[in-house]
Coordinates of C-alpha atoms and ligand atoms in Angstrom, one line a residue:
X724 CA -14.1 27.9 35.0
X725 CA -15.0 25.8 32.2
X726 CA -13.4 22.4 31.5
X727 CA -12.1 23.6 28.3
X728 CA -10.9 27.1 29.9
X729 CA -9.0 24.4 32.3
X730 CA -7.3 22.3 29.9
X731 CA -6.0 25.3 27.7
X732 CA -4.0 26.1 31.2
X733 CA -3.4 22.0 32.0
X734 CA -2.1 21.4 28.7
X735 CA -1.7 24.8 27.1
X736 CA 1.4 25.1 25.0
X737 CA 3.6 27.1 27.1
X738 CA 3.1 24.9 30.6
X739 CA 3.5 21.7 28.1
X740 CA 7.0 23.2 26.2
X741 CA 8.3 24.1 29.3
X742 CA 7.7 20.6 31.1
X743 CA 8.7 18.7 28.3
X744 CA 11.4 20.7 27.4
X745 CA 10.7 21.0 24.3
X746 CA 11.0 24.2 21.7
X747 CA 7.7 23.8 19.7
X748 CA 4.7 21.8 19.3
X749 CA 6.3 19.6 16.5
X750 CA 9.3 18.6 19.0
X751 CA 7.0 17.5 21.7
X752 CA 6.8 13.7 20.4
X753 CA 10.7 13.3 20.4
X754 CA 10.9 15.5 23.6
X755 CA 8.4 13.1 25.2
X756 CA 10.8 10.2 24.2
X757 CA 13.8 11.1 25.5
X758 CA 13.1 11.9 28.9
X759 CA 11.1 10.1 32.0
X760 CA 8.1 11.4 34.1
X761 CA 10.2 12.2 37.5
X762 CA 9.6 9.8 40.2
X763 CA 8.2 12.6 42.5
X764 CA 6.3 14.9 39.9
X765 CA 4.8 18.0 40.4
X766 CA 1.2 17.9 40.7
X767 CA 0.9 20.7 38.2
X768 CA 2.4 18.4 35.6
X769 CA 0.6 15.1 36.0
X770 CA -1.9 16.6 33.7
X771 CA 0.5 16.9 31.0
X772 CA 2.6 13.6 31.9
X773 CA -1.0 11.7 31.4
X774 CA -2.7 13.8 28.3
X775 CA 0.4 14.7 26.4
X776 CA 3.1 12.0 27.5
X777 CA 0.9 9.2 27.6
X778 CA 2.0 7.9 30.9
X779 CA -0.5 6.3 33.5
X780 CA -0.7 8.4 36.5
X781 CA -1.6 8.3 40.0
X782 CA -5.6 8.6 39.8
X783 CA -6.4 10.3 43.2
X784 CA -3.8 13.1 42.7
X785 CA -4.4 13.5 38.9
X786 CA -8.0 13.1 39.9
X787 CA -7.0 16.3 42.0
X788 CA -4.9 18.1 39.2
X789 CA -7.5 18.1 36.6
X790 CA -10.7 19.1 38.3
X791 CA -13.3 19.7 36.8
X792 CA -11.5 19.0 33.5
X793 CA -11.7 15.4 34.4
X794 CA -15.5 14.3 33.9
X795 CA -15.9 15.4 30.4
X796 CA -12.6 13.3 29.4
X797 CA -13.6 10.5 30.9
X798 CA -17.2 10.9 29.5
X799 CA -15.7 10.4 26.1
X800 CA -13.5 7.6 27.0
X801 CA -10.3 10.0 26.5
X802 CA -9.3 9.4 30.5
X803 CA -10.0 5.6 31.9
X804 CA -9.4 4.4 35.8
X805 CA -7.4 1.3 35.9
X806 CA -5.7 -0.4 39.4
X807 CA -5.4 2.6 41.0
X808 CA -4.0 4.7 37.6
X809 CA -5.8 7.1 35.1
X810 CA -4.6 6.0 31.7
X811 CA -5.1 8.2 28.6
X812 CA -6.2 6.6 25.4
X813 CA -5.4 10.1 23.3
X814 CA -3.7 12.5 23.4
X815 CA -5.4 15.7 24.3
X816 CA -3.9 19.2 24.3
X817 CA -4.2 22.9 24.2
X818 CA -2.5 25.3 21.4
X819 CA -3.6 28.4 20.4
X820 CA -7.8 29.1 21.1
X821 CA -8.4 25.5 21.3
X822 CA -8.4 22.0 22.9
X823 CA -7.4 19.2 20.7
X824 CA -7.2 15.4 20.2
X825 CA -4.8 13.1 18.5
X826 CA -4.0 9.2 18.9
X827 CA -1.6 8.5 21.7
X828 CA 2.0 9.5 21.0
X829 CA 3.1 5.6 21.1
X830 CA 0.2 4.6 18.2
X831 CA 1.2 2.8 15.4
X832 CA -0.8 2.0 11.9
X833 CA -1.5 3.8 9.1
X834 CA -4.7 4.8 9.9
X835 CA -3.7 6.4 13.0
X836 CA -4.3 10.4 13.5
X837 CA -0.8 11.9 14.4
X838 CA 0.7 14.4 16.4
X839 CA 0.8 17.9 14.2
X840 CA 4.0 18.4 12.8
X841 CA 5.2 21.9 11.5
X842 CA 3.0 22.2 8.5
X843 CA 0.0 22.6 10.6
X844 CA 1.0 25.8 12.0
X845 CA 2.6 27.0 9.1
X846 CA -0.9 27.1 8.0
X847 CA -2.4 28.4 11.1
X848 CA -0.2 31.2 11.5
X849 CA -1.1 32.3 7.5
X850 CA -4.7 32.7 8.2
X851 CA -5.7 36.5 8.1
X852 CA -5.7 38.2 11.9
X853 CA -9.2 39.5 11.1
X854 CA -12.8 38.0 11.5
X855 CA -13.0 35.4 8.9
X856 CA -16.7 35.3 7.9
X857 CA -17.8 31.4 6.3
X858 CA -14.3 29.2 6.1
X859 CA -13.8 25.9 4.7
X860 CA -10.9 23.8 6.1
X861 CA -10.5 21.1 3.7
X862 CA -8.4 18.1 5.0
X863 CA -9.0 19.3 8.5
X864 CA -7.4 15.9 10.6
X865 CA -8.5 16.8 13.6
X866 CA -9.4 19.9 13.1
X867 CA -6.3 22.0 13.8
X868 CA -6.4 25.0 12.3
X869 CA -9.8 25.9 13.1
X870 CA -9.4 24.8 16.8
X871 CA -6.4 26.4 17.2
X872 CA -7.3 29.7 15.4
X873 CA -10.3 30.2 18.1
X874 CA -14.1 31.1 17.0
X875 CA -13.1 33.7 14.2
X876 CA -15.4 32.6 11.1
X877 CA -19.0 33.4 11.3
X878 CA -19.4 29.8 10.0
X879 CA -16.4 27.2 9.8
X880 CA -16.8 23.6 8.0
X881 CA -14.0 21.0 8.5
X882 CA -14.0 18.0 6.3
X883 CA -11.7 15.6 5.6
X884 CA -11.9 11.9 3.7
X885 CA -10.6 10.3 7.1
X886 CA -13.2 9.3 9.5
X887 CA -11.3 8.4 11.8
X888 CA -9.2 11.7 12.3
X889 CA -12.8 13.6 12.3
X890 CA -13.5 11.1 14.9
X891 CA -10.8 12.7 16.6
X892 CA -11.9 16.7 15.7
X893 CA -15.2 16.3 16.7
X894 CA -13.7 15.3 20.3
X895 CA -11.3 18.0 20.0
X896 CA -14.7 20.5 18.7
X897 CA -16.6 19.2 22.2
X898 CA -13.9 19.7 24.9
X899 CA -13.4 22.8 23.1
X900 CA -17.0 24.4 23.6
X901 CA -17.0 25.0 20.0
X902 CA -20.1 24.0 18.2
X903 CA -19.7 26.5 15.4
X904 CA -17.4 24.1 13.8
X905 CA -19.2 21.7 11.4
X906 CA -17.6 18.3 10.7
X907 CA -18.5 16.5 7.2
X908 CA -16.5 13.6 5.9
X909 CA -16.1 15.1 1.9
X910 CA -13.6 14.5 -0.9
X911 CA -12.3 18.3 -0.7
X912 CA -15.0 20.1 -2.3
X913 CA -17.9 17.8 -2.2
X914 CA -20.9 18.9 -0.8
X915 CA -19.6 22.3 0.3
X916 CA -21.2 24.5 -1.8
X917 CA -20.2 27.8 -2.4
X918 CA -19.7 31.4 -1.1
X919 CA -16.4 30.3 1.8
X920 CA -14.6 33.5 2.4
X921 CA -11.8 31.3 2.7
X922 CA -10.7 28.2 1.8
X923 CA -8.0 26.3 3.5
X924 CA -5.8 22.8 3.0
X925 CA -2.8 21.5 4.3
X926 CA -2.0 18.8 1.8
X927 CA -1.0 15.7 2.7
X928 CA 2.6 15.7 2.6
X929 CA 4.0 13.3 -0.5
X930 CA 5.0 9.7 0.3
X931 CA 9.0 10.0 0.2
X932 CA 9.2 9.1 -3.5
X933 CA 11.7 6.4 -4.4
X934 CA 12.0 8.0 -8.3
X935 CA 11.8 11.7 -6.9
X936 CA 15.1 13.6 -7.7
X937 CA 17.6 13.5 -5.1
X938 CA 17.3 17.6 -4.2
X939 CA 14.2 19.2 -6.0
X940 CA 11.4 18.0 -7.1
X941 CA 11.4 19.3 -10.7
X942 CA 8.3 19.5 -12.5
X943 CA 5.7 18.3 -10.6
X944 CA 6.1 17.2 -6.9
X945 CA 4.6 13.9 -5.6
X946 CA 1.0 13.9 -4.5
X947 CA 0.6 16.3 -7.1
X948 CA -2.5 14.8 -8.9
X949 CA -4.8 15.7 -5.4
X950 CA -3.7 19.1 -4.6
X951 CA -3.6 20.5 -8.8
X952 CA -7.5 18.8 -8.3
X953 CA -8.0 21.2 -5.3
X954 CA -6.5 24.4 -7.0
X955 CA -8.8 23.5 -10.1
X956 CA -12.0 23.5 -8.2
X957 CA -11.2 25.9 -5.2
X958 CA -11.8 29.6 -7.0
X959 CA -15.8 28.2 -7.6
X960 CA -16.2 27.6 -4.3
X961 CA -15.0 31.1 -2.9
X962 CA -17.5 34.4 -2.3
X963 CA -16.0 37.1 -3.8
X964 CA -13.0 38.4 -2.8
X965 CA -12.9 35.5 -0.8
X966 CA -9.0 33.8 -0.6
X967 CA -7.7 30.4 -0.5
X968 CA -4.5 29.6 1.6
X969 CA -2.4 25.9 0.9
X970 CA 0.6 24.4 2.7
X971 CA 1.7 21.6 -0.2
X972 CA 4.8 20.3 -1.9
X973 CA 5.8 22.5 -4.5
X974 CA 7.9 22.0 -7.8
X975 CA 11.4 23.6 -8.5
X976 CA 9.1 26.5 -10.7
X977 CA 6.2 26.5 -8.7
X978 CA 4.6 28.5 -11.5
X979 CA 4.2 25.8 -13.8
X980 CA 1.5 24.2 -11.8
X981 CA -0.7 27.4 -12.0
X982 CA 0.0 28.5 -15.5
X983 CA -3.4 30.1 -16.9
X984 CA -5.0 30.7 -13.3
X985 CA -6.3 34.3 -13.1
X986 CA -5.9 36.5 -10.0
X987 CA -3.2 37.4 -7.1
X988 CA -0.5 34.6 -6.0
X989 CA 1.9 34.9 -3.5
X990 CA 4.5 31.5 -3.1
X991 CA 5.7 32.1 0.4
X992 CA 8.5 28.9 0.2
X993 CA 10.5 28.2 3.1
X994 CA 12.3 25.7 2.0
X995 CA 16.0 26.8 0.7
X996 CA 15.9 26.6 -3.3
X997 CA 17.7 23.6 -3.7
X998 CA 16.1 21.5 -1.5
X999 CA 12.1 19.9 -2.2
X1000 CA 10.2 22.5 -1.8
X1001 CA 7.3 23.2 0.9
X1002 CA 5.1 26.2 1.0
X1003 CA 2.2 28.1 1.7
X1004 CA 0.2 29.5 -1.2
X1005 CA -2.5 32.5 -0.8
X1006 CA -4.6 32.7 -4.3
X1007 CA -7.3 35.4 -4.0
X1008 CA -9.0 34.5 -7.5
X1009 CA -10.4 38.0 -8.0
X1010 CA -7.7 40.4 -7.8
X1011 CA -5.5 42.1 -10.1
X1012 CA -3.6 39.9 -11.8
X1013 CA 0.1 39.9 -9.7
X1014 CA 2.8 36.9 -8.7
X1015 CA 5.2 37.1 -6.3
X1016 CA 7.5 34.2 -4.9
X1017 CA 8.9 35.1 -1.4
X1018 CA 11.5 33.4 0.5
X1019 CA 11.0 32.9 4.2
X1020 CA 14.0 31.9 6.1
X1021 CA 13.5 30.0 8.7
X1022 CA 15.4 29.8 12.3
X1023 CA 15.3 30.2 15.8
X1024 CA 12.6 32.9 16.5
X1025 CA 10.9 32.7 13.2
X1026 CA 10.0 28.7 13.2
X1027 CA 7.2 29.2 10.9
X1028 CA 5.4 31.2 7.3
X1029 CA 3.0 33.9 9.1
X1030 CA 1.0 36.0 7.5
X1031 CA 2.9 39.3 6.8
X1032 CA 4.8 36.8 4.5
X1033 CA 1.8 36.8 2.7
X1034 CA 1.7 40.5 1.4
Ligands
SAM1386 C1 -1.3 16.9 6.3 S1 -2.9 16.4 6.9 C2 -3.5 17.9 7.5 C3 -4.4 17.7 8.7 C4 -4.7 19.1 9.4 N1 -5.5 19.9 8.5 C5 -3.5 19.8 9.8 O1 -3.2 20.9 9.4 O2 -2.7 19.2 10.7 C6 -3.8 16.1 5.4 C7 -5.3 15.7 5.6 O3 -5.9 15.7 4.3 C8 -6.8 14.6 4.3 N2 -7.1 14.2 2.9 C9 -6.3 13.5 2.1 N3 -7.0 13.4 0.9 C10 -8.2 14.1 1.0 C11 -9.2 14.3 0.1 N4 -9.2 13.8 -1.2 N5 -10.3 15.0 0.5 C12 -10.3 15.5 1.8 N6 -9.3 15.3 2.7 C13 -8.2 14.6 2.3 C14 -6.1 13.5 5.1 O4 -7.0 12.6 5.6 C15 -5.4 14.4 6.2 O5 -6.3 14.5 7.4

């Protein structure tokens, strides 16, 4: 078995959910801090107690837990041997088709490359179920979507401003034997060219804005600037037919941001109406011309927008 076949069952989503006790992927960081690695733990978990958790473990039996899994973490510095202890200096886990890397849980600055929260994988899960053909994920952090989705596109770039998180993706591209995947740091479009089947970004989510109204943002939410720059240039960088899926912010009329825009939107907001608004957008430039705003309630069972939302 491969060392990235290995992790995705070390640290794979369901064996790290149930140890941490946690319901999703976005609750593992609060999960994590409110319970302690038990004094006897079972071998089976010190993989996820190290990688996930952060917590320095036992070297010779986590030595034995991860196998083969081990040598290319510590070849990249992920996994260090200190006193007797491994110590992780990421975190490192599986979700979905992939194996990923983000700073440690307990990293603090601004700069640092966090733990996904919700919008990732309302992204994820929007992305057609079919073969992909060449995808651009703009904004990738550390590469998420395309990690987690597993080798679907013929061709996948992933570029983001941040060197530091692609730092982190092209980690997350290696341990996950995925070489497809092509890394560029680029201001959202530059340098990508066109032809992209699809097109993806998950905006960064708005700086909680002092002047913002209390409930709804009304015309135009904050962080608005970037992502109405990204719907302006997106449609000459698609193939025909090709599609572009967004999670961003969204105003109270979400329309007003795409007055004059040819083609097929669907708003799939799952936020409730009178709260700020988050959604995912699908634009496919050259359909008829159609606009539908679907509300997706969330709850237990149905944490996140998937794709039959979309239409
Ligand atoms: C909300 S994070 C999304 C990260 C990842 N795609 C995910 O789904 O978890 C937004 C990302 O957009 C990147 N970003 C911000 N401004 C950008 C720009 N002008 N061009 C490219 N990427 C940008 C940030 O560095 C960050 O990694």
């Amino acid at each position: 078995m491969s060392a990235g076949a290995l992790l995705r069952t070390l640290v794979g989503e369901r064996a790290v959910l149930a140890c941490l006790g946690a319901s999703a992927p976005s609750a593992v960081p609060a999960a994590v801090a409110a319970r302690a690695m038990p004094a006897r733990c079972p071998p089976a978990a010190l993989p996820i107690w190290l990688l996930v958790a952060g917590h320095d473990v036992d070297a010779p039996a986590a030595t034995r837990a991860l196998g083969v899994a081990l040598a290319p973490l510590a070849a990249a510095g992920l996994v260090i041997e200190r006193d007797g202890m491994l110590h992780a200096t990421a975190a490192v886990v599986a979700i979905g088709g992939g194996v990923m890397v983000f700073d440690r849980l307990d990293a603090t600055g601004v700069d640092r490359v966090p733990w996904p929260d919700d919008s990732s994988f309302h992204l994820a899960r929007s992305l057609p179920a079919r073969p992909i053909g060449a995808w651009l994920d703009v904004g990738t952090g550390a590469a998420i979507a395309p990690l987690t989705t597993g080798p679907r596109g013929a061709r996948v770039r992933a570029t983001d401003l941040n060197l530091v998180a692609l730092a982190r993706a092209a980690e997350g591209v290696a341990l996950s034997g995925r070489p497809d995947v092509e890394l560029a740091a680029a201001d959202l479009f530059d340098g990508a060219g066109g032809g992209w089947d699809l097109v993806t970004f998950n905006a960064p989510m708005p700086a909680d804005d002092p002047h913002a109204p209390a409930t709804t943002w009304h015309r135009s939410p904050p962080g608005a600037a970037l992502i109405e720059r990204f719907w302006d240039a997106a449609a000459d960088h698609l193939a025909p037919g090709g599609e572009v899926i967004a999670h961003t912010a969204i105003a109270a009329d979400p329309w007003l941001a795409h007055a004059g825009r040819a083609g097929t939107w669907t708003i799939a907001r799952y936020t409730p109406a009178a709260e700020r608004g988050f959604a995912i957008t699908r634009w496919r430039p050259d359909a008829a011309p159609a606009r539908e705003l679907v509300e997706v309630p969330l709850g237990r069972g149905r944490p996140y927008v998937t794709r039959s939302d979309l239409g």
